[in-house]
Short mmCIF file of C-alpha atoms and ligand atoms in Angstrom, two decimals:
data_model
loop_
_atom_site.label_atom_id
_atom_site.label_comp_id
_atom_site.label_asym_id
_atom_site.label_seq_id
_atom_site.Cartn_x
_atom_site.Cartn_y
_atom_site.Cartn_z
CA MET A 1 18.85 -18.61 -14.02
CA LYS A 2 20.31 -15.16 -14.58
CA ILE A 3 17.73 -12.50 -13.84
CA THR A 4 17.88 -8.70 -13.80
CA VAL A 5 15.40 -6.53 -11.94
CA ILE A 6 15.18 -2.90 -13.02
CA GLY A 7 13.99 -0.58 -10.26
CA CYS A 8 14.97 -1.13 -6.62
CA GLY A 9 11.88 0.30 -4.92
CA TYR A 10 9.88 -1.88 -2.56
CA VAL A 11 8.51 -4.15 -5.31
CA GLY A 12 11.76 -4.44 -7.30
CA LEU A 13 13.98 -4.93 -4.29
CA VAL A 14 11.77 -7.56 -2.70
CA THR A 15 11.50 -9.34 -6.07
CA ALA A 16 15.28 -9.29 -6.55
CA ALA A 17 16.08 -10.51 -3.05
CA CYS A 18 13.42 -13.25 -3.06
CA LEU A 19 14.35 -14.52 -6.54
CA ALA A 20 18.00 -14.70 -5.42
CA ASP A 21 16.82 -16.63 -2.38
CA PHE A 22 15.08 -19.13 -4.72
CA GLY A 23 18.60 -19.83 -6.07
CA HIS A 24 18.73 -17.55 -9.12
CA THR A 25 21.58 -15.15 -9.82
CA VAL A 26 19.98 -11.72 -9.69
CA THR A 27 21.18 -8.21 -10.49
CA GLY A 28 19.19 -5.26 -9.17
CA VAL A 29 19.55 -2.10 -11.27
CA ASP A 30 18.56 1.40 -10.20
CA HIS A 31 19.74 4.76 -11.55
CA ASP A 32 19.83 6.16 -7.99
CA SER A 33 23.54 5.72 -7.17
CA SER A 34 23.13 6.45 -3.45
CA LYS A 35 20.55 3.65 -3.22
CA ILE A 36 22.88 1.23 -5.02
CA ALA A 37 25.78 2.24 -2.76
CA LEU A 38 23.68 1.40 0.31
CA LEU A 39 22.56 -1.91 -1.18
CA LYS A 40 26.13 -2.89 -2.01
CA GLN A 41 26.93 -2.45 1.69
CA GLY A 42 24.03 -4.77 2.54
CA THR A 43 21.74 -1.98 3.77
CA SER A 44 18.16 -1.76 2.56
CA PRO A 45 17.05 1.79 1.69
CA ILE A 46 13.49 0.88 2.74
CA TYR A 47 12.14 -0.85 5.80
CA GLU A 48 10.55 -4.19 4.99
CA LYS A 49 10.46 -7.00 7.53
CA GLY A 50 13.16 -9.61 6.70
CA LEU A 51 14.47 -7.79 3.64
CA THR A 52 17.88 -6.71 4.98
CA ALA A 53 18.67 -10.27 6.10
CA LEU A 54 17.68 -11.63 2.70
CA ILE A 55 19.84 -9.05 0.90
CA ARG A 56 22.86 -9.81 3.10
CA VAL A 57 22.64 -13.60 2.90
CA ASN A 58 22.19 -13.68 -0.86
CA THR A 59 24.91 -11.08 -1.47
CA GLN A 60 27.30 -13.23 0.59
CA ARG A 61 26.29 -16.29 -1.43
CA ASN A 62 27.19 -14.37 -4.61
CA ARG A 63 23.63 -14.59 -5.91
CA LEU A 64 22.59 -10.97 -5.54
CA PHE A 65 24.32 -7.97 -7.11
CA PHE A 66 23.47 -4.31 -7.54
CA GLN A 67 24.50 -1.79 -10.18
CA THR A 68 23.42 1.49 -11.73
CA SER A 69 23.93 0.65 -15.41
CA LEU A 70 21.65 -1.45 -17.58
CA ASP A 71 24.14 -2.75 -20.16
CA HIS A 72 25.54 -5.99 -18.69
CA GLY A 73 22.44 -6.39 -16.57
CA VAL A 74 20.43 -6.86 -19.77
CA GLU A 75 23.04 -8.60 -21.92
CA ASP A 76 23.77 -11.32 -19.35
CA ALA A 77 20.22 -12.01 -18.16
CA GLU A 78 17.69 -14.48 -19.51
CA VAL A 79 14.80 -12.70 -17.81
CA ILE A 80 14.49 -8.97 -17.13
CA PHE A 81 11.89 -7.64 -14.68
CA ILE A 82 10.72 -4.03 -14.84
CA ALA A 83 9.54 -2.69 -11.47
CA VAL A 84 9.40 1.08 -11.67
CA GLY A 85 6.78 3.62 -10.61
CA THR A 86 3.47 4.23 -12.40
CA PRO A 87 2.10 7.31 -10.61
CA SER A 88 -1.38 8.75 -11.20
CA LEU A 89 -1.94 11.37 -13.87
CA ASP A 90 -4.47 14.15 -13.21
CA ASN A 91 -7.21 12.18 -15.01
CA GLY A 92 -6.61 9.12 -12.77
CA ALA A 93 -4.81 7.08 -15.45
CA ALA A 94 -1.53 5.39 -14.53
CA ASP A 95 1.49 7.12 -16.03
CA THR A 96 3.69 4.55 -17.79
CA THR A 97 6.41 7.00 -18.82
CA GLN A 98 9.04 5.36 -16.61
CA VAL A 99 8.16 1.83 -17.75
CA MET A 100 8.38 2.81 -21.42
CA ALA A 101 11.62 4.77 -20.89
CA VAL A 102 13.21 1.71 -19.30
CA ALA A 103 11.93 -0.45 -22.18
CA ALA A 104 13.47 1.87 -24.79
CA GLU A 105 16.77 1.90 -22.91
CA LEU A 106 17.04 -1.84 -22.29
CA ALA A 107 16.13 -2.69 -25.89
CA LYS A 108 19.54 -1.43 -27.01
CA TYR A 109 21.28 -4.19 -25.05
CA ILE A 110 19.18 -7.12 -26.22
CA LYS A 111 21.43 -9.34 -28.32
CA ASP A 112 19.66 -12.71 -27.93
CA TYR A 113 16.26 -14.10 -26.83
CA LYS A 114 15.02 -12.45 -23.62
CA VAL A 115 11.85 -12.45 -21.59
CA ILE A 116 10.92 -8.97 -20.38
CA VAL A 117 8.54 -9.09 -17.42
CA ASN A 118 6.46 -6.13 -16.37
CA LYS A 119 5.86 -6.09 -12.61
CA SER A 120 4.85 -2.42 -12.42
CA THR A 121 1.10 -1.91 -12.12
CA ALA A 122 0.30 -0.58 -15.58
CA PRO A 123 -2.87 -0.08 -17.64
CA ILE A 124 -4.44 -2.99 -19.44
CA GLY A 125 -2.69 -3.04 -22.80
CA ALA A 126 0.62 -1.73 -21.39
CA ALA A 127 2.46 -5.02 -21.97
CA LYS A 128 1.65 -4.91 -25.67
CA GLN A 129 2.77 -1.29 -25.80
CA LEU A 130 5.96 -2.33 -24.02
CA ARG A 131 6.54 -4.93 -26.72
CA LYS A 132 6.18 -2.27 -29.40
CA VAL A 133 8.56 0.16 -27.66
CA ILE A 134 11.19 -2.57 -27.28
CA ARG A 135 10.81 -3.66 -30.90
CA ASP A 136 11.15 -0.03 -32.06
CA HIS A 137 14.41 0.37 -30.13
CA LEU A 138 16.12 -2.97 -30.83
CA GLU A 139 19.57 -2.61 -32.34
CA THR A 140 19.88 -6.32 -33.13
CA ASP A 141 17.17 -8.24 -34.94
CA VAL A 142 16.35 -10.83 -32.25
CA GLU A 143 13.30 -12.51 -30.74
CA PHE A 144 12.01 -11.52 -27.33
CA ASP A 145 8.80 -11.94 -25.34
CA VAL A 146 6.90 -9.70 -22.99
CA VAL A 147 5.20 -11.00 -19.84
CA SER A 148 2.86 -9.43 -17.31
CA ASN A 149 3.48 -10.71 -13.77
CA PRO A 150 1.49 -8.55 -11.33
CA GLU A 151 2.61 -8.21 -7.74
CA PHE A 152 0.38 -8.75 -4.70
CA LEU A 153 2.80 -7.52 -2.05
CA ARG A 154 1.54 -5.65 0.98
CA GLU A 155 3.92 -3.02 2.31
CA GLY A 156 5.34 -4.32 5.58
CA HIS A 157 4.67 -7.97 4.63
CA ALA A 158 6.17 -7.93 1.15
CA VAL A 159 8.85 -10.59 1.72
CA LYS A 160 6.38 -13.06 3.19
CA ASP A 161 3.83 -12.25 0.47
CA PHE A 162 6.47 -13.02 -2.18
CA GLN A 163 7.67 -16.23 -0.53
CA GLU A 164 4.22 -17.54 0.40
CA PRO A 165 1.82 -16.02 -2.13
CA ASP A 166 -1.84 -16.94 -2.50
CA ARG A 167 -1.16 -17.21 -6.23
CA VAL A 168 1.32 -16.35 -8.99
CA VAL A 169 -0.12 -14.87 -12.17
CA ILE A 170 1.77 -15.02 -15.45
CA GLY A 171 0.35 -13.32 -18.54
CA ALA A 172 2.12 -14.13 -21.79
CA ASP A 173 1.23 -14.67 -25.41
CA SER A 174 3.95 -17.23 -26.16
CA PRO A 175 4.42 -20.78 -24.82
CA GLN A 176 8.18 -20.20 -24.78
CA ALA A 177 7.81 -17.25 -22.37
CA GLN A 178 5.44 -19.27 -20.15
CA LYS A 179 8.05 -22.04 -20.03
CA VAL A 180 10.81 -19.63 -19.01
CA MET A 181 8.59 -18.11 -16.29
CA SER A 182 7.77 -21.51 -14.84
CA ARG A 183 11.53 -21.94 -14.29
CA VAL A 184 11.69 -18.53 -12.57
CA TYR A 185 8.95 -19.59 -10.15
CA ALA A 186 9.89 -23.30 -9.91
CA ALA A 187 10.43 -23.00 -6.14
CA LEU A 188 6.83 -21.82 -5.60
CA ILE A 189 5.29 -24.22 -8.11
CA LYS A 190 7.03 -27.09 -6.29
CA LYS A 191 5.44 -25.89 -3.01
CA GLY A 192 2.00 -26.13 -4.62
CA VAL A 193 1.29 -22.39 -4.88
CA PRO A 194 -1.58 -21.84 -7.37
CA TYR A 195 0.11 -20.82 -10.62
CA ILE A 196 -2.06 -19.12 -13.23
CA GLN A 197 -0.95 -18.95 -16.84
CA THR A 198 -3.03 -16.61 -18.93
CA ASN A 199 -2.81 -13.93 -21.61
CA LEU A 200 -1.37 -10.44 -21.12
CA GLU A 201 -4.69 -8.59 -20.77
CA SER A 202 -6.09 -11.03 -18.21
CA ALA A 203 -2.97 -10.76 -16.03
CA GLU A 204 -3.13 -6.97 -16.18
CA THR A 205 -6.85 -7.02 -15.32
CA ILE A 206 -6.33 -9.44 -12.39
CA LYS A 207 -4.08 -6.93 -10.65
CA TYR A 208 -6.51 -4.01 -10.88
CA ALA A 209 -9.56 -6.13 -10.15
CA SER A 210 -7.93 -7.59 -7.03
CA ASN A 211 -6.96 -4.23 -5.56
CA ALA A 212 -10.31 -2.68 -6.48
CA PHE A 213 -12.16 -5.60 -4.89
CA LEU A 214 -10.22 -5.24 -1.63
CA ALA A 215 -10.83 -1.48 -1.65
CA THR A 216 -14.53 -2.22 -2.24
CA LYS A 217 -14.60 -4.67 0.66
CA ILE A 218 -13.17 -2.03 3.03
CA THR A 219 -15.52 0.62 1.68
CA PHE A 220 -18.48 -1.70 2.05
CA ILE A 221 -17.73 -2.42 5.70
CA ASN A 222 -17.21 1.30 6.33
CA GLU A 223 -20.66 1.89 4.89
CA ILE A 224 -22.19 -0.81 7.08
CA ALA A 225 -20.39 0.78 10.07
CA LYS A 226 -22.23 4.01 9.28
CA LEU A 227 -25.48 2.08 9.30
CA CYS A 228 -24.54 0.39 12.58
CA GLU A 229 -24.12 3.81 14.18
CA ALA A 230 -27.56 4.83 12.98
CA VAL A 231 -29.40 1.69 14.10
CA GLY A 232 -27.47 0.76 17.26
CA ALA A 233 -25.61 -2.30 15.91
CA ASP A 234 -21.96 -3.17 16.53
CA ILE A 235 -19.79 -3.34 13.40
CA ARG A 236 -17.20 -5.59 15.06
CA THR A 237 -19.78 -8.29 15.68
CA VAL A 238 -21.42 -7.71 12.32
CA ALA A 239 -18.11 -7.91 10.41
CA ARG A 240 -16.86 -10.93 12.33
CA SER A 241 -20.11 -12.79 11.74
CA MET A 242 -20.09 -11.89 8.06
CA GLY A 243 -16.46 -13.01 7.73
CA LEU A 244 -17.22 -16.42 9.18
CA ASP A 245 -19.11 -17.15 5.97
CA HIS A 246 -16.36 -18.72 3.86
CA ARG A 247 -17.76 -17.07 0.76
CA ILE A 248 -17.10 -13.65 2.34
CA GLY A 249 -13.94 -14.35 4.38
CA PRO A 250 -12.74 -12.46 7.47
CA GLN A 251 -10.02 -10.26 5.99
CA PHE A 252 -10.33 -6.60 5.00
CA LEU A 253 -13.50 -6.18 7.03
CA ASN A 254 -12.06 -3.77 9.60
CA ALA A 255 -14.00 -0.54 9.55
CA GLY A 256 -11.76 2.51 9.79
CA PRO A 257 -11.06 6.01 8.51
CA GLY A 258 -10.90 4.90 4.86
CA TYR A 259 -8.23 3.13 2.85
CA GLY A 260 -4.99 4.88 1.92
CA GLY A 261 -1.49 4.03 0.71
CA SER A 262 0.27 4.08 -2.60
CA CYS A 263 -1.86 1.36 -4.20
CA PHE A 264 -5.61 1.30 -3.52
CA PRO A 265 -6.28 5.01 -4.18
CA LYS A 266 -4.10 5.01 -7.31
CA ASP A 267 -5.30 1.68 -8.68
CA THR A 268 -9.02 2.31 -8.14
CA LYS A 269 -8.67 5.63 -9.98
CA ALA A 270 -6.71 3.97 -12.79
CA LEU A 271 -9.29 1.19 -13.13
CA ALA A 272 -12.15 3.69 -13.19
CA TYR A 273 -10.29 5.57 -15.92
CA ILE A 274 -9.76 2.34 -17.92
CA GLY A 275 -13.50 1.63 -17.65
CA ARG A 276 -14.43 5.10 -18.89
CA ALA A 277 -11.83 4.96 -21.68
CA SER A 278 -13.12 1.54 -22.74
CA GLY A 279 -16.70 2.81 -22.91
CA VAL A 280 -17.81 0.68 -19.95
CA PRO A 281 -17.96 2.95 -16.87
CA LEU A 282 -17.31 0.87 -13.74
CA THR A 283 -19.97 2.28 -11.44
CA ILE A 284 -18.99 0.28 -8.36
CA VAL A 285 -15.36 1.34 -8.58
CA GLU A 286 -16.36 4.98 -9.21
CA THR A 287 -18.62 4.85 -6.15
CA VAL A 288 -15.92 3.29 -3.98
CA ILE A 289 -13.57 6.19 -4.78
CA THR A 290 -16.23 8.75 -3.82
CA ALA A 291 -17.32 6.80 -0.74
CA ASN A 292 -13.74 6.56 0.52
CA GLU A 293 -13.37 10.34 0.28
CA GLU A 294 -16.66 10.72 2.12
CA GLN A 295 -15.44 8.32 4.82
CA LYS A 296 -12.48 10.60 5.58
CA ALA A 297 -14.83 13.59 5.67
CA ARG A 298 -17.15 11.67 7.99
CA MET A 299 -14.23 11.10 10.37
CA VAL A 300 -13.66 14.85 10.57
CA ARG A 301 -17.37 15.39 11.30
CA LYS A 302 -17.10 12.70 13.97
CA ILE A 303 -14.24 14.53 15.70
CA LYS A 304 -16.10 17.82 15.52
CA GLY A 305 -19.20 16.09 16.81
CA MET A 306 -17.29 15.09 19.94
CA VAL A 307 -15.47 18.34 20.68
CA GLY A 308 -17.58 20.96 18.89
CA ALA A 309 -17.17 22.45 15.43
CA ALA A 310 -15.40 25.60 16.64
CA LEU A 311 -11.81 24.37 16.89
CA GLU A 312 -9.91 27.67 16.81
CA GLY A 313 -7.06 27.49 19.34
CA ARG A 314 -8.18 24.16 20.77
CA THR A 315 -5.72 21.33 21.29
CA LEU A 316 -6.26 17.84 19.86
CA GLY A 317 -3.94 14.84 20.14
CA ILE A 318 -3.46 12.53 17.14
CA LEU A 319 -2.10 8.99 17.41
CA GLY A 320 -0.91 7.63 14.06
CA LEU A 321 -0.03 9.29 10.77
CA ALA A 322 1.02 6.39 8.51
CA PHE A 323 -1.65 4.89 6.22
CA LYS A 324 -1.27 1.62 8.10
CA PRO A 325 1.01 0.23 10.83
CA ASP A 326 4.62 -0.94 10.38
CA THR A 327 5.47 1.67 7.77
CA ASP A 328 6.51 5.32 7.64
CA ASP A 329 4.52 5.72 4.42
CA LEU A 330 2.12 8.66 4.46
CA ARG A 331 0.95 8.45 0.87
CA GLU A 332 -2.83 9.03 0.74
CA SER A 333 -3.01 8.38 4.47
CA PRO A 334 -6.44 9.31 5.89
CA ALA A 335 -4.48 11.12 8.62
CA LEU A 336 -3.41 13.75 6.08
CA THR A 337 -6.97 14.71 5.12
CA ILE A 338 -8.18 14.62 8.71
CA ILE A 339 -5.31 16.75 10.03
CA ASP A 340 -5.57 19.23 7.13
CA ASN A 341 -9.24 19.78 7.97
CA LEU A 342 -8.59 20.17 11.69
CA LEU A 343 -5.76 22.63 11.02
CA ALA A 344 -8.00 24.57 8.65
CA ALA A 345 -10.50 24.89 11.49
CA GLY A 346 -7.76 26.39 13.67
CA ALA A 347 -6.98 23.41 15.92
CA ILE A 348 -3.59 22.96 17.58
CA ILE A 349 -2.45 19.44 16.75
CA ARG A 350 -0.12 17.31 18.86
CA VAL A 351 0.92 14.10 17.08
CA TYR A 352 2.74 10.87 17.74
CA ASP A 353 3.55 8.13 15.25
CA PRO A 354 6.17 5.44 15.93
CA GLN A 355 7.70 5.72 12.42
CA ALA A 356 6.15 8.42 10.25
CA MET A 357 6.95 11.72 11.98
CA GLU A 358 10.03 12.53 9.89
CA GLU A 359 7.96 12.03 6.72
CA ALA A 360 5.19 14.20 8.16
CA LYS A 361 7.63 17.06 8.76
CA LYS A 362 8.24 17.15 5.00
CA ILE A 363 4.53 17.40 4.22
CA PHE A 364 2.75 19.69 6.66
CA LYS A 365 3.28 23.33 5.91
CA LYS A 366 1.50 24.39 9.07
CA THR A 367 3.37 23.15 12.11
CA LEU A 368 2.24 20.17 14.07
CA ILE A 369 3.60 19.54 17.54
CA TYR A 370 5.60 16.31 17.27
CA CYS A 371 5.59 14.32 20.48
CA ALA A 372 7.76 11.53 21.92
CA ASP A 373 4.94 9.17 22.88
CA PRO A 374 1.12 8.89 23.09
CA TYR A 375 1.04 10.52 26.53
CA ALA A 376 2.93 13.58 25.34
CA ALA A 377 0.50 13.84 22.41
CA ALA A 378 -2.39 13.75 24.90
CA GLU A 379 -0.94 16.58 27.02
CA GLY A 380 -3.55 19.32 27.41
CA ALA A 381 -5.69 17.83 24.61
CA GLU A 382 -9.47 18.07 24.57
CA ALA A 383 -9.63 14.82 22.61
CA LEU A 384 -7.25 12.09 21.51
CA VAL A 385 -7.83 10.60 18.05
CA ILE A 386 -6.43 7.20 17.02
CA ILE A 387 -5.99 7.15 13.22
CA THR A 388 -3.49 4.31 12.59
CA ASP A 389 -3.83 0.86 14.16
CA TRP A 390 -0.27 0.58 15.47
CA GLU A 391 0.24 -2.28 17.95
CA ALA A 392 1.61 0.29 20.44
CA PHE A 393 -1.79 2.03 20.58
CA LYS A 394 -3.63 -1.12 21.63
CA PHE A 395 -2.38 -0.99 25.22
CA LEU A 396 -2.73 2.60 26.34
CA ASP A 397 -2.64 3.47 30.05
CA PHE A 398 -5.98 5.28 30.42
CA MET A 399 -5.27 6.64 33.90
CA ARG A 400 -2.10 8.26 32.59
CA LEU A 401 -3.91 9.64 29.55
CA LYS A 402 -6.69 11.06 31.68
CA LYS A 403 -4.20 12.91 33.86
CA ALA A 404 -2.46 14.36 30.82
CA MET A 405 -5.59 15.49 28.95
CA ALA A 406 -7.67 18.63 29.39
CA SER A 407 -10.77 16.47 28.98
CA PRO A 408 -10.94 12.67 28.67
CA VAL A 409 -12.28 12.08 25.16
CA LEU A 410 -11.04 9.21 22.97
CA ILE A 411 -11.99 9.02 19.29
CA ASP A 412 -10.90 5.60 18.13
CA LEU A 413 -11.04 5.51 14.32
CA ARG A 414 -9.66 1.94 14.23
CA ASN A 415 -11.93 0.35 16.83
CA LEU A 416 -8.97 -0.78 18.91
CA TYR A 417 -11.05 -0.64 22.09
CA THR A 418 -14.54 -1.50 23.24
CA PRO A 419 -16.77 1.23 24.65
CA ALA A 420 -16.95 -0.53 28.06
CA GLU A 421 -13.18 -0.73 28.60
CA VAL A 422 -12.65 2.96 27.79
CA GLU A 423 -15.74 4.35 29.49
CA GLN A 424 -14.89 2.65 32.80
CA TYR A 425 -12.04 5.20 33.13
CA GLY A 426 -14.50 8.07 32.76
CA PHE A 427 -13.67 8.74 29.09
CA LYS A 428 -16.17 9.85 26.49
CA TYR A 429 -15.59 7.37 23.69
CA GLU A 430 -16.31 7.48 19.96
CA ASN A 431 -15.43 4.86 17.35
CA VAL A 432 -16.42 3.67 13.87
CA GLY A 433 -19.67 1.75 13.90
CA ARG A 434 -20.09 0.93 17.56
CA ALA A 435 -21.97 3.98 18.83
CA GLY A 436 -24.53 6.35 17.42
CA HIS A 437 -23.22 9.71 18.53
CA GLY A 438 -21.00 12.45 17.19
CA ASP A 439 -21.66 12.28 13.50
CA ARG A 440 -24.52 14.57 12.67
CA ASP A 441 -25.48 18.12 11.77
CA LEU A 442 -22.05 19.34 10.82
CA SER A 443 -21.90 20.64 7.32
CA ASP A 444 -18.91 22.95 7.59
CA LEU A 445 -16.35 20.41 6.46
CA ARG A 446 -13.81 21.84 4.08
CA TYR A 447 -11.53 19.88 1.85
CA PRO A 448 -8.10 21.39 1.50
CA GLY A 449 -7.17 22.21 -2.08
C1 LIG B 1 -2.20 -3.37 -1.17
C2 LIG B 1 -2.68 -4.82 -1.38
O1 LIG B 1 -3.12 -5.37 -0.13
C3 LIG B 1 -1.56 -5.70 -1.96
O2 LIG B 1 -2.07 -7.00 -2.25
C4 LIG B 1 -1.07 -5.06 -3.27
O3 LIG B 1 -0.03 -5.81 -3.85
C5 LIG B 1 -0.57 -3.66 -2.96
O4 LIG B 1 -1.66 -2.89 -2.41
C6 LIG B 1 -0.07 -3.06 -4.26
O5 LIG B 1 -0.87 -2.91 -5.19
O6 LIG B 1 1.13 -2.86 -4.42
P1 LIG B 1 -0.86 -2.06 0.75
O7 LIG B 1 -1.18 -0.81 0.00
O8 LIG B 1 0.53 -2.28 1.22
O9 LIG B 1 -1.21 -3.37 -0.15
O10 LIG B 1 -1.81 -2.03 2.02
P2 LIG B 1 -2.98 -2.88 2.66
O11 LIG B 1 -2.45 -3.66 3.80
O12 LIG B 1 -3.73 -3.62 1.65
O13 LIG B 1 -3.88 -1.68 3.25
C7 LIG B 1 -4.42 -0.67 2.40
C8 LIG B 1 -5.30 0.29 3.18
O14 LIG B 1 -6.52 -0.33 3.56
C9 LIG B 1 -4.68 0.82 4.46
O15 LIG B 1 -4.96 2.20 4.57
C10 LIG B 1 -5.40 0.06 5.56
O16 LIG B 1 -5.45 0.72 6.78
C11 LIG B 1 -6.78 -0.11 4.95
N1 LIG B 1 -7.54 -1.25 5.50
C12 LIG B 1 -7.13 -2.52 5.26
C13 LIG B 1 -8.71 -1.01 6.23
O17 LIG B 1 -9.11 0.15 6.45
N2 LIG B 1 -9.42 -2.08 6.71
C14 LIG B 1 -9.03 -3.36 6.49
O18 LIG B 1 -9.74 -4.30 6.95
C15 LIG B 1 -7.85 -3.58 5.75
#
């Protein structure tokens, strides 16, 4: 099949490359000419495991093309995917300006039956609005259908998530569009991947409900971790034992500094907004958003509880800036809130992150000291704080750290270690949900902005 994907960000690019790998002839379109120039040379503008190889192989096989203009991309394709950004507005709602602008533009080139697929995470009802915008801008009186096909791609695992998904969801109001989409995903249907055909609103709701549920699961375990600290229980054992119940499942039960990234914070806010706008406030989702903010604040109190609230001129080491490992993405990373608060209290911050330091330099107005490795970040520090669960932080040399630090204090916000293995080196150790100290009587937390 001939398919065009509009938007070559991480969702669009992975979609284009994977659909080409299924055997379709795919054109990726993006108005960013420098991005397209890179892609034409076989270089991915983003880091995603396996993506560059997929782009190169399918370009060589003449199944994957890139261009900046929409015209032929739309005219020649049977199916057109839209995968552009839907950032948060101030009221939490998702901004569909880019999706609708693309729809208005592509409508001009529709000369025969097309299926237009929205892959961008957009409010419930957006697909129908998309249909209206396209209809209003058609220059030829032809039939077309609109489909909602939400993505469930984790950054860093997006290629695998596309090739081996837990499910594919197709929302459409016409049997003809459903038929076309089952040809698009024939390779996955053949493999037995659960394939859900539903209406537009259900598909749009599935996306938000899934992300909000995962965010709730994380927030729930963070709350239980707080309780564990108060009552002397161990969250690792509690979470593992809960996860062994098949009805609960083991994933997304790692307590930590709060969820971040470009999806959960944005999508929970958008879903809460949809609930309010629909006259059915979603109290769980609203609470999750507040609780996640409180979790980040609690982490700052934890740090102050270990080193003292007066941080003026005191040195702290930070390991990890990215919102999760294997990415340089800092969007909504808990590290940003934590560091902002520590800087506001006057701390001197030494940081190390394997990927995200260049991004961090663009964000922090006050200077951080960027270090070459974890040991350099620990140099002269009164405490070392692990914020991101990078693999590289799981095997630290504690003797070396102790020598480098002004005082041996480890605050492990990802529970990478057990108290016994850290304390045997003479470290004071704090974590999330495995000890009852360091988290009380500090009410001076300030949120930046
Ligand atoms: C998330 C979803 O997992 C994808 O299914 C979805 O398609 C994507 O959003 C999206 O809507 O585009 P992603 O944002 O890449 O993917 O990141 P996750 O791996 O889900 O992690 C999100 C946050 O939760 C991270 O800050 C992570 O550290 C945190 N987390 C995750 C925990 O604190 N504990 C856990 O047990 C799991």
